Coordinates of C-alpha atoms and ligand atoms in Angstrom, one line a residue:
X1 CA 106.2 101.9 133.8
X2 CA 105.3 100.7 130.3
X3 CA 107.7 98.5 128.4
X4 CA 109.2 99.8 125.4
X5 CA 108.1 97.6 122.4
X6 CA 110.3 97.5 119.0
X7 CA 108.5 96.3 115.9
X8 CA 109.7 95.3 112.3
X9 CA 108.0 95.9 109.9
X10 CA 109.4 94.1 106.9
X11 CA 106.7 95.0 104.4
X12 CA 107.2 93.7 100.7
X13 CA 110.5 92.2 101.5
X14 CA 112.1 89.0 102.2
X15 CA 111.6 86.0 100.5
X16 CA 111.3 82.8 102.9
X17 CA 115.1 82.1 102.9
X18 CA 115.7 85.3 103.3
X19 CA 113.4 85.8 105.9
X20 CA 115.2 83.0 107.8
X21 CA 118.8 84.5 107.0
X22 CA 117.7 87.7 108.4
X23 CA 116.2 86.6 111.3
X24 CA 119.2 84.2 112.0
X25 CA 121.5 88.1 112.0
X26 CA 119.0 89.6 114.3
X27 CA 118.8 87.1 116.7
X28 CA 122.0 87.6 118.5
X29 CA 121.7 91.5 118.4
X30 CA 118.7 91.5 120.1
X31 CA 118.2 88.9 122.4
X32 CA 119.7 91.3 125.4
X33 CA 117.0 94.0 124.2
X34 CA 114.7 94.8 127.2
X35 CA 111.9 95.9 124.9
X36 CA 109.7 93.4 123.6
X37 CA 111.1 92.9 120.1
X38 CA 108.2 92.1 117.3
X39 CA 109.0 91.0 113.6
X40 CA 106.1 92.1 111.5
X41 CA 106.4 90.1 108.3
X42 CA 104.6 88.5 105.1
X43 CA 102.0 86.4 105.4
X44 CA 104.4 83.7 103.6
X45 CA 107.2 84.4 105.6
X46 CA 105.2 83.7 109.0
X47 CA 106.2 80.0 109.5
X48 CA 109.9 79.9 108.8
X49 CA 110.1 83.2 111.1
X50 CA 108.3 81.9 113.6
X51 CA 110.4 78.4 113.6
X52 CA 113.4 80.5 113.2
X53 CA 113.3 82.4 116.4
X54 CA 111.5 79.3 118.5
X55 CA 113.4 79.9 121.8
X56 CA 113.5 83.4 121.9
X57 CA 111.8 86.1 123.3
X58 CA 111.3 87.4 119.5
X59 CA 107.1 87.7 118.8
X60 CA 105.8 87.5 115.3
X61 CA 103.7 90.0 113.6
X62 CA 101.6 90.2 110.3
X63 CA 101.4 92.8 108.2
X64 CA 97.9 92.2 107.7
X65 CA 94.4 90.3 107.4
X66 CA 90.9 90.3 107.0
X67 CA 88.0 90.2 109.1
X68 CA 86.7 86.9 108.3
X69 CA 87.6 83.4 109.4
X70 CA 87.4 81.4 105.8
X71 CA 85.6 81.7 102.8
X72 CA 85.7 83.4 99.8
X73 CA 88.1 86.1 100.3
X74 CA 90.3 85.3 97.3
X75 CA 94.0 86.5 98.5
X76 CA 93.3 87.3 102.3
X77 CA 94.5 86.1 105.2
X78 CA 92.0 85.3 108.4
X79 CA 93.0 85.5 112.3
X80 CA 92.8 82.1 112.7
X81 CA 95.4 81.2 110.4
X82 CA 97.6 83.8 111.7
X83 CA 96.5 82.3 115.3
X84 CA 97.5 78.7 114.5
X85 CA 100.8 79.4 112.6
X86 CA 101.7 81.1 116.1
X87 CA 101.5 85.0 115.1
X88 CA 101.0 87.2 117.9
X89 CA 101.0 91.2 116.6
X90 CA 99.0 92.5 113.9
X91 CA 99.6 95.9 112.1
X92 CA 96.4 97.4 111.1
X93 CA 96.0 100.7 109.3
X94 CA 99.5 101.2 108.1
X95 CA 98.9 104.2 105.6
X96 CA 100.8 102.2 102.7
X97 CA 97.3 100.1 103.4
X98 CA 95.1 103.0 103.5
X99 CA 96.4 104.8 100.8
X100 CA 97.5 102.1 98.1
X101 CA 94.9 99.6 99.2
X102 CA 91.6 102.3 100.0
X103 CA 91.5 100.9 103.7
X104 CA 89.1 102.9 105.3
X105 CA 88.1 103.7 108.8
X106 CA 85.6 101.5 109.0
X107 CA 87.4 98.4 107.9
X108 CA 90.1 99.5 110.2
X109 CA 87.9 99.5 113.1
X110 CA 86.6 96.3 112.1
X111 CA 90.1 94.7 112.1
X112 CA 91.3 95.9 115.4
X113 CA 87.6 94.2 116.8
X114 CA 88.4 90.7 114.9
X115 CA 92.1 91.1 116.1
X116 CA 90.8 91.6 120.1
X117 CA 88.5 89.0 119.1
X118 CA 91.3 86.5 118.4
X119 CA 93.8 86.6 120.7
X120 CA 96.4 89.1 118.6
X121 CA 97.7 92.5 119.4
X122 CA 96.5 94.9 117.1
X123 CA 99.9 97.7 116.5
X124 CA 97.1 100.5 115.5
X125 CA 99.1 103.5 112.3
X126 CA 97.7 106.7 112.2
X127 CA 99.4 109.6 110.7
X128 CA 99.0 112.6 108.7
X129 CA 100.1 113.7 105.2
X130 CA 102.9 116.3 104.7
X131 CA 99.5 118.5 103.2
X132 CA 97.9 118.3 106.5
X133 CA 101.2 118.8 108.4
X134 CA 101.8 121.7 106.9
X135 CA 98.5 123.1 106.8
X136 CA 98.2 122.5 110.5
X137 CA 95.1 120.1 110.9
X138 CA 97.5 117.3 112.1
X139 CA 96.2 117.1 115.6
X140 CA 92.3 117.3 114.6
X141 CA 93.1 114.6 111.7
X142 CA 95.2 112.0 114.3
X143 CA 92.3 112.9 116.4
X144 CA 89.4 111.7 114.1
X145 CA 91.4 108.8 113.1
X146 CA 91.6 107.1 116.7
X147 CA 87.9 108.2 117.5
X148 CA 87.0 106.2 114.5
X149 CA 89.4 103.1 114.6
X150 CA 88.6 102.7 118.7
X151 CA 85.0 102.8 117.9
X152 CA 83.4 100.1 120.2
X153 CA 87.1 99.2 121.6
X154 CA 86.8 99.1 125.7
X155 CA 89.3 100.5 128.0
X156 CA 90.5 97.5 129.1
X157 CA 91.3 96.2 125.3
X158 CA 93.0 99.8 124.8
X159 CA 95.5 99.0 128.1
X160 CA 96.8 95.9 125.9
X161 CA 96.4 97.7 122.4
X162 CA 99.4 99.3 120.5
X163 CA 99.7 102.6 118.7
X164 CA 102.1 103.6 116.3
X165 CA 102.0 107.6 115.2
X166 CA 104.1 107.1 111.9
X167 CA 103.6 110.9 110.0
X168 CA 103.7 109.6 106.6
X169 CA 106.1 112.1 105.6
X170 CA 108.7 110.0 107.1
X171 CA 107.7 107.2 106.0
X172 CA 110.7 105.7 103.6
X173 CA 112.1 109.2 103.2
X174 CA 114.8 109.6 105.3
X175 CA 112.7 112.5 106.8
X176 CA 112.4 111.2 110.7
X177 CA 110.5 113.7 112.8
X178 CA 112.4 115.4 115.1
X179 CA 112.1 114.0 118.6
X180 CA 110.2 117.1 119.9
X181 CA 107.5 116.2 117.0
X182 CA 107.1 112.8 117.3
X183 CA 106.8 113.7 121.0
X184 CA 104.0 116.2 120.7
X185 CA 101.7 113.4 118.6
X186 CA 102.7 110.8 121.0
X187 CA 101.5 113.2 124.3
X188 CA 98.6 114.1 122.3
X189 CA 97.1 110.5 121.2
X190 CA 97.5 109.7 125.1
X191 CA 95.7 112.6 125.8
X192 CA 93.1 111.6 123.2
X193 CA 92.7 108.0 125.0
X194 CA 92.4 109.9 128.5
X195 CA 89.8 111.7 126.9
X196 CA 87.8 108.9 125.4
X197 CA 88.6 106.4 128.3
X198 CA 90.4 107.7 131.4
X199 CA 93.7 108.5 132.5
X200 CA 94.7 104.7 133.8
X201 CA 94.1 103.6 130.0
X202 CA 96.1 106.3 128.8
X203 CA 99.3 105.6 131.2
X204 CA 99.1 102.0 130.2
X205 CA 98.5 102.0 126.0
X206 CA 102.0 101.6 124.4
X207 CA 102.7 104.4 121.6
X208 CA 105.3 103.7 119.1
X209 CA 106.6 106.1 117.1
X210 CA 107.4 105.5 112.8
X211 CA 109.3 106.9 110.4
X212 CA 112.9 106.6 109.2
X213 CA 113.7 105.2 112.7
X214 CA 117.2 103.9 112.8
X215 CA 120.0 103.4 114.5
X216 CA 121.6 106.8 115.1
X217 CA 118.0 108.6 116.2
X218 CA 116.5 105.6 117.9
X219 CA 117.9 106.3 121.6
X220 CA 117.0 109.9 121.2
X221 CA 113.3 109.1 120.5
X222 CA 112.9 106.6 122.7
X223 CA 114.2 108.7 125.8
X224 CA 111.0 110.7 125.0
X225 CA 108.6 110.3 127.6
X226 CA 105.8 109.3 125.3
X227 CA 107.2 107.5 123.0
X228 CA 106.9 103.9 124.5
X229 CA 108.8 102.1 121.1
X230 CA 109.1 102.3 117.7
X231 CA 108.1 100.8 114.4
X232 CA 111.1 100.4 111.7
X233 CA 110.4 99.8 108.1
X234 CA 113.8 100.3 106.3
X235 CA 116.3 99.7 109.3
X236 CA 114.1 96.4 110.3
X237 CA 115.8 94.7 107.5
X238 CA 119.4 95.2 108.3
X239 CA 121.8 95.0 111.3
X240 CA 121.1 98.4 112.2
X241 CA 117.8 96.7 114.0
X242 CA 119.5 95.1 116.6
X243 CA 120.8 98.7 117.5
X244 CA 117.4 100.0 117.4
X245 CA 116.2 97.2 119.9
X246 CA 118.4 98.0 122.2
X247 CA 118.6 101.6 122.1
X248 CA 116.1 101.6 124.9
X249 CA 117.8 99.5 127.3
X250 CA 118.6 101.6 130.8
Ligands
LIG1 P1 110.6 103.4 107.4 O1 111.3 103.1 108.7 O2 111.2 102.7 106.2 O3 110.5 104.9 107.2 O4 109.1 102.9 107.5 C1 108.3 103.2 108.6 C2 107.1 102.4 108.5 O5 106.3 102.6 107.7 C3 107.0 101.3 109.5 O6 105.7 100.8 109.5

């Protein structure tokens, strides 16, 4: 049985005090969540989040980082910092990173390598355009992406790894998925990991699903049998996340 895992994902939001306000409203609507409850935020919200919710079963995520451990890499972030400052999750190939920053494949792939290398949980975004969804290539395009991302990944790194299938038509749109679509994608990137790995791997990788997730469709997703969480952008930031977080509880 694989435990449901909720993730925020703040992005561009929240200034460090109010990074800690928010995480000072969630707390008490989610600490009777029985998913594991991740807060994705920015890089300089990371130690006043992680103080904030010291004593909880909350995890902290980053939105991002680069593949090095120091140097020159004017404006990036490196594991080890994320490490020390107590960071556990990191979201690699979001498609607001692919597509407004040109992060390609093969950087992704390198990212989820240096994030197993580390110590941090790599939450892995694929998704397809509204062109290929409508065009019908979704499932070979989803397809490519985790052959390509998982390159070099072993089966035993996939069983602790995180997916998120987050269409990017319903990304910030108020467009979610229906729960039969977000279901097919889910069913099919497990079948992709059976396929590349072996059917243990795929029972055990946790699959989130993306999108305009909130409170009134979260419980419906979840009870989908592939769909082992969620990642929230909009509804992270508001009350309506401690709804989401527990919208999975039996
Ligand atoms: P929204 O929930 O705002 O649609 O964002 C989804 C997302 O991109 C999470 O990573």
């Amino acid at each position: 049985m694989r435990k449901k895992i909720i993730a925020g994902n703040w992005k561009m939001n929240m200034t460090p005090s109010q990074a800690v306000a928010l995480c000072e409203t969630l707390k008490p609507l989610v600490k009777d969540a029985q998913a594991d409850v991740v807060f994705c935020v920015p890089a300089i919200d990371i130690v006043p989040v992680v103080a904030a919710v010291e004593g909880t079963d909350i995890a902290v995520g980053a939105e991002n980082f680069y593949i090095e451990d120091k140097g020159a890499f004017t404006g990036e972030i490196s594991a080890p910092m994320l490490v020390e400052a107590g960071v556990k999750y990191i979201i690699i190939g979001h498609s607001e990173r692919r597509d407004i920053f040109g992060e390609n494949d093969i950087l992704i792939n390198q990212k989820v390598k240096k994030a197993f290398a580390s110590g941090l949980t790599p939450i892995l975004c694929c998704g397809e355009s509204l062109t290929l969804r409508k065009n019908g290539t979704y499932k070979e395009w989803i397809a490519r992406q985790i052959a390509w991302d998982l390159t070099g990944i072993t089966a035993d790194q996939v069983k602790e790894l995180v997916i998120a299938y987050e269409p990017i038509w319903a990304i910030g749109t108020g467009e979610t998925a229906t729960s039969e679509q977000a279901q097919e994608v889910c069913k099919l990137i497990r079948d992709i990991i059976a396929e590349m790995y072996d059917t243990d791997t795929a029972e055990k990788v946790r699959i989130q699903y993306g999108g305009s997730m909130n409170a009134a469709n979260a419980a419906e997703l979840l009870a989908m049998p592939d769909i082992d969480g969620g990642l929230i952008g909009g509804a992270s930031l508001k009350p309506d996340f401690g709804v989401v977080a527990n919208a999975a509880n039996a």
